[in-house]
Amino acid sequence: MTRGGSPLGPLLLLAAGLVLALLLAVGVGAVPVPPGGVIDALAGRADATTRTIVVDLRLPRAALAVLIGGALAVAGAVFQALLRNPLAEPYILGVSGGAAVAAVAVIGFAGAVAGWVVPVAAFAGGLGAILLVFRIAASVGSALDTRVLLLAGVVVGAFFNAVILLLLTLADVETFRSAVFWMMGSLAGATWGSVGLLAAYTVPALVGLLALARPLNLMAVGEETALYLGTRVERVKRAAYVVASLLVAAGVATAGVIGFVGLIVPHALRLVWGGDHRLLLPGSALAGAAFLLLADTTARTVAAPVELPVGVVTALVGVPVFVVLLTRRSA
Amino acid sequence: MTTRSPQPRGIRRNRPSPLRPVPAPTRRFAALGLLLLAACAPEDPDPGTSGTIRVTDGTGRPVVLDRPARRVVSLIPATAEWIIAMGGADRLAARTDFDDHPAVASLPSVGGGLNPSVEWLAARRPDLVFAWPDAPSRSLVSRLEDLGIPVYTAPVETIDEALAAAEDVGRLLGLESAAESAIAGVRAGLDSVAAAVAGRPRPAVLFLIGLDPLMAAGPGTFVDELIARAGGRNVLSGTTVRWPQLSLEEVVRRGPAVVIVGSAAVADPRAQLGGRPGWRDVPAVRAGRVHGVDPDFVNRPGPHLDEAAARLAALIHTDRDDPGSGARTGIPTTPGGSP
């Protein structure tokens, strides 16, 4: 923004970028399908294989990228505001560690299980980690102290990492491979079913977080100031933490841990348009979705028919872009 | 009907009991029935005329085909080799980077086979895919099944499991008799290797699949069984992990008389290990009995298992390091019985 101006212009720009990224994601893949073929497939006229590729594989995968990219970026922006820490990212409160411990344990110990068991276990593990972190933080003071919360998140995360390494060391080759693939994060498992389930959950949570833009603006100034200006700081904090954490837990359960989206996207937007959450939050949703779409399209095509882990692409592409933005800004 | 109860996934401890739940006679009986059927049927039955094929794969999933598979993608090199050995190379619609057989060299490669593009696979229009067992979540197997592509997957650890999977491959491709003769050939080859080394002393063998970190073939693996057939004794027998990571201390304590390294990453294992402190005191290193083997040859439970056993026997029962000495030990390097 046009600091203080209308957020509409930047948001329209980001929305246009998202539409372009969507078109690219549906149009490009390991198998070349001409634009006419893509349109035919969408209209139900193409042959079975083309229809399968476009409608059953690329579209749900693109939809999953939009949901998870948007959710991670918004959660990142919210955590950075709440913790007033620029290094905060969606997994900072141990969600990914808790989810991964549960997922690896199920993959390694539970025997043959139905496909839904691992995501459900991962979600429960993520929730468990969040509860543990809040429990630790709450036992230190009456109000949620952000520094204590941050520390609790870091140590719980480190503990879970140790548990994961322990499980992997004891695991056989097959479990090891499955678990490592699970943890690398991937959108390859997207089905219309999983997308629908995640959307039913993510969209209301995102809308809820977007509604917190004004109190988050005030809290970014300082919790005391926000309190004086009539914000019920504790309630906003709790609601934002819980909703953002649930959002991240659902994303991890569906697609594993995908790094850097929640860190880079909100910061890039702040560098370009400033820190007003009325723009930052919806902007993060749009830009995070577009960024993950582009990253996943790259992951699917660059080494085709081998797929790269999408987290590798988000880091390899995102970090240099971010550094350029950062140095330009300070120059 | 092939029936195998689901294998427990995950962190498995090996038991001394046989790992295959269904006794071999059941299988042999089924195979006999098939042979009888084949004997009554025309010489080379047209794949389109047979009825529904039902097979339970190594993870307990049913695999049902309306007719023998004609376009097949195998992400597992050993399975691709079995298919080629059964004369089904023309059914393969893709290969992996590890498939080096000339019969499939011209096919497009899916890459390493562990993380392939689903849309690329779907575009090959296979009517059957052989895939590695994977996690129940975000799994390639379930993803392909969602698209209506049948998938066969089997966690192959032992020779019996490899041969059982090969039998399933034969059924799924309608190549039962070719499968039977390939499997019989491997069994006969293994038996002749075992017979050639019978009565000899059994040196302690350590089979390494990697040096950094040290990873070895433990009990319950087909490599362990190959060592036994080849007249060796796995130094890790009595332990519990299939592919354990070892400490050098453990190696020194167990003192293998022969070390065999099956790793593409290690060019000259004798020089490498001989130059490492600690290894100099290992009997195998002192005696110069450290050997490298082609991992694609020995580490793959394919139709060359018998030749792999012969190769190991030659290495285990050679007093001096001489690549040609296998012949002098009287161990057949190309076992008979192969089709």
XYZ file of N, CA and C in Angstrom, chain A residues 29-31 47 49 52 56-58 108-109 111 113 115 118 170-175 177-178 181-182 186 188 190-191 254-256 300 305-307, chain B residues 7-13 59 109-112 114-120 122-123 125 132-138 143 146-147 155 215 242-243:
216
model
N 2.471 -29.407 -16.689
C 2.727 -30.578 -15.855
C 3.756 -31.471 -16.500
N 3.945 -32.657 -15.913
C 4.930 -33.599 -16.432
C 4.530 -34.096 -17.815
N 3.215 -34.083 -18.080
C 2.722 -34.507 -19.387
C 2.249 -33.262 -20.125
N -10.284 -36.909 -23.947
C -10.189 -38.347 -23.718
C -9.950 -38.616 -22.229
N -7.689 -40.090 -20.398
C -6.397 -39.823 -19.758
C -6.205 -38.331 -19.522
N -8.422 -37.248 -16.740
C -7.847 -37.670 -15.461
C -6.744 -36.711 -15.030
N -8.677 -34.717 -12.326
C -8.481 -35.506 -11.106
C -7.123 -35.275 -10.463
N -6.148 -34.776 -11.236
C -4.805 -34.615 -10.671
C -4.426 -33.142 -10.511
N -4.461 -32.375 -11.606
C -3.949 -31.001 -11.502
C -4.889 -30.090 -10.724
N 5.090 -46.185 11.526
C 6.031 -47.202 11.979
C 5.408 -48.312 12.796
N 4.433 -47.980 13.640
C 3.987 -48.950 14.637
C 2.583 -49.486 14.422
N 0.923 -50.688 11.963
C 0.579 -51.711 10.992
C -0.194 -51.100 9.843
N -2.935 -49.433 8.070
C -4.083 -48.635 8.503
C -4.711 -47.979 7.289
N -6.203 -44.965 4.923
C -5.528 -43.748 4.503
C -5.803 -42.547 5.384
N -3.484 -41.609 9.216
C -2.268 -40.804 9.403
C -2.583 -39.310 9.522
N 15.246 -46.264 14.952
C 14.774 -47.613 15.270
C 13.999 -48.225 14.118
N 13.606 -47.396 13.144
C 12.690 -47.874 12.112
C 13.411 -48.731 11.093
N 12.661 -49.593 10.399
C 13.257 -50.332 9.299
C 13.271 -49.458 8.043
N 13.869 -49.993 6.982
C 14.097 -49.183 5.785
C 12.789 -48.629 5.225
N 11.790 -49.501 5.195
C 10.521 -49.110 4.582
C 9.854 -47.977 5.357
N 9.815 -48.122 6.688
C 9.242 -47.067 7.522
C 10.034 -45.781 7.377
N 11.780 -44.716 4.884
C 11.497 -44.055 3.610
C 10.132 -43.377 3.644
N 9.119 -44.123 4.104
C 7.770 -43.565 4.156
C 7.729 -42.332 5.043
N 9.493 -39.315 3.521
C 8.661 -38.741 2.471
C 7.489 -37.972 3.069
N 6.904 -38.526 4.117
C 5.778 -37.838 4.742
C 6.234 -36.475 5.246
N 4.362 -32.539 0.722
C 4.046 -32.681 -0.694
C 2.557 -32.479 -0.899
N 1.195 -33.907 -3.499
C 0.884 -34.943 -4.485
C -0.317 -35.787 -4.081
N -3.184 -34.826 -3.179
C -4.451 -34.089 -3.247
C -5.536 -34.895 -3.944
N -6.674 -35.010 -3.277
C -7.860 -35.571 -3.916
C -8.992 -34.584 -3.666
N -2.547 -32.676 6.221
C -2.894 -33.002 4.835
C -1.662 -33.118 3.946
N -0.690 -32.219 4.118
C 0.405 -32.152 3.140
C 1.787 -32.197 3.771
N 1.882 -32.441 5.060
C 3.198 -32.452 5.694
C 3.711 -31.032 5.913
N 6.687 -29.947 -9.808
C 6.124 -31.011 -10.640
C 6.812 -31.106 -11.993
N 9.896 -36.802 -15.133
C 8.750 -37.224 -14.318
C 9.048 -37.449 -12.834
N 10.202 -37.023 -12.352
C 10.447 -37.089 -10.912
C 9.877 -35.816 -10.298
N 9.284 -35.938 -9.109
C 8.788 -34.750 -8.429
C 9.757 -34.337 -7.338
N 1.219 -58.277 5.770
C 2.463 -58.159 6.510
C 2.333 -57.018 7.493
N 2.799 -57.192 8.694
C 2.806 -56.035 9.581
C 3.761 -54.995 9.020
N 3.293 -53.760 8.954
C 4.169 -52.701 8.467
C 5.056 -52.266 9.596
N 6.053 -51.468 9.216
C 6.699 -50.663 10.198
C 7.861 -51.318 10.906
N 8.055 -50.881 12.122
C 9.252 -51.272 12.843
C 9.104 -52.725 13.230
N 9.692 -53.577 12.412
C 9.487 -54.999 12.613
C 10.727 -55.617 13.204
N 10.484 -56.484 14.105
C 11.583 -57.272 14.655
C 11.538 -58.612 13.962
N 0.953 -56.691 0.770
C 0.453 -55.886 1.880
C -0.990 -56.260 2.208
N 11.930 -43.210 -19.062
C 12.199 -43.507 -17.660
C 11.383 -42.604 -16.742
N 10.885 -43.198 -15.674
C 10.094 -42.459 -14.692
C 11.010 -41.805 -13.654
N 12.319 -42.046 -13.760
C 13.251 -41.508 -12.767
C 13.634 -42.599 -11.786
N 13.831 -42.219 -10.538
C 14.278 -43.184 -9.548
C 13.208 -44.180 -9.143
N 10.859 -43.715 -6.792
C 10.295 -43.509 -5.458
C 9.299 -42.361 -5.423
N 9.516 -41.340 -6.219
C 8.654 -40.160 -6.147
C 8.238 -39.721 -7.546
N 7.547 -40.604 -8.269
C 7.228 -40.284 -9.654
C 6.011 -39.371 -9.781
N 5.925 -38.736 -10.907
C 4.761 -37.904 -11.197
C 3.578 -38.802 -11.523
N 2.476 -38.608 -10.789
C 1.299 -39.455 -10.996
C 0.718 -39.208 -12.382
N 0.732 -37.947 -12.823
C 0.120 -37.686 -14.129
C 0.955 -38.297 -15.253
N 2.268 -38.332 -15.055
C 3.127 -38.961 -16.062
C 2.821 -40.455 -16.128
N -0.029 -41.875 -15.240
C -1.368 -42.061 -15.798
C -1.325 -41.939 -17.319
N -0.462 -41.035 -17.819
C -0.389 -40.824 -19.262
C 0.222 -42.016 -19.993
N -0.869 -44.810 -19.514
C -2.062 -45.681 -19.585
C -1.754 -47.125 -19.211
N 6.576 -49.622 -4.941
C 7.099 -49.889 -3.603
C 5.985 -49.699 -2.588
N 5.991 -50.477 -1.515
C 5.030 -50.219 -0.441
C 5.293 -48.819 0.113
N 4.243 -48.064 0.404
C 4.499 -46.725 0.947
C 3.557 -46.408 2.092
N 3.730 -45.230 2.655
C 2.954 -44.829 3.818
C 1.481 -44.791 3.456
N 0.619 -45.084 4.444
C -0.805 -45.097 4.134
C -1.356 -43.711 3.825
N -0.586 -42.668 4.095
C -1.090 -41.330 3.829
C -0.372 -40.741 2.625
N -1.095 -40.011 1.820
C -0.519 -39.393 0.623
C 0.229 -40.427 -0.195
N -3.251 -43.250 -4.549
C -3.503 -42.226 -5.566
C -3.771 -42.892 -6.923
N -7.117 -44.602 -6.873
C -8.205 -43.645 -7.060
C -8.472 -43.412 -8.543
N -7.416 -43.460 -9.336
C -7.552 -43.209 -10.765
C -7.950 -44.470 -11.527
N 6.235 -55.919 0.137
C 7.494 -55.700 0.844
C 8.329 -56.973 0.784
N 26.273 -49.643 7.188
C 24.992 -50.341 7.209
C 25.187 -51.723 6.613
N 16.953 -55.837 10.519
C 17.219 -56.323 9.162
C 18.391 -55.602 8.507
N 18.360 -54.283 8.521
C 19.429 -53.506 7.895
C 20.005 -52.572 8.940
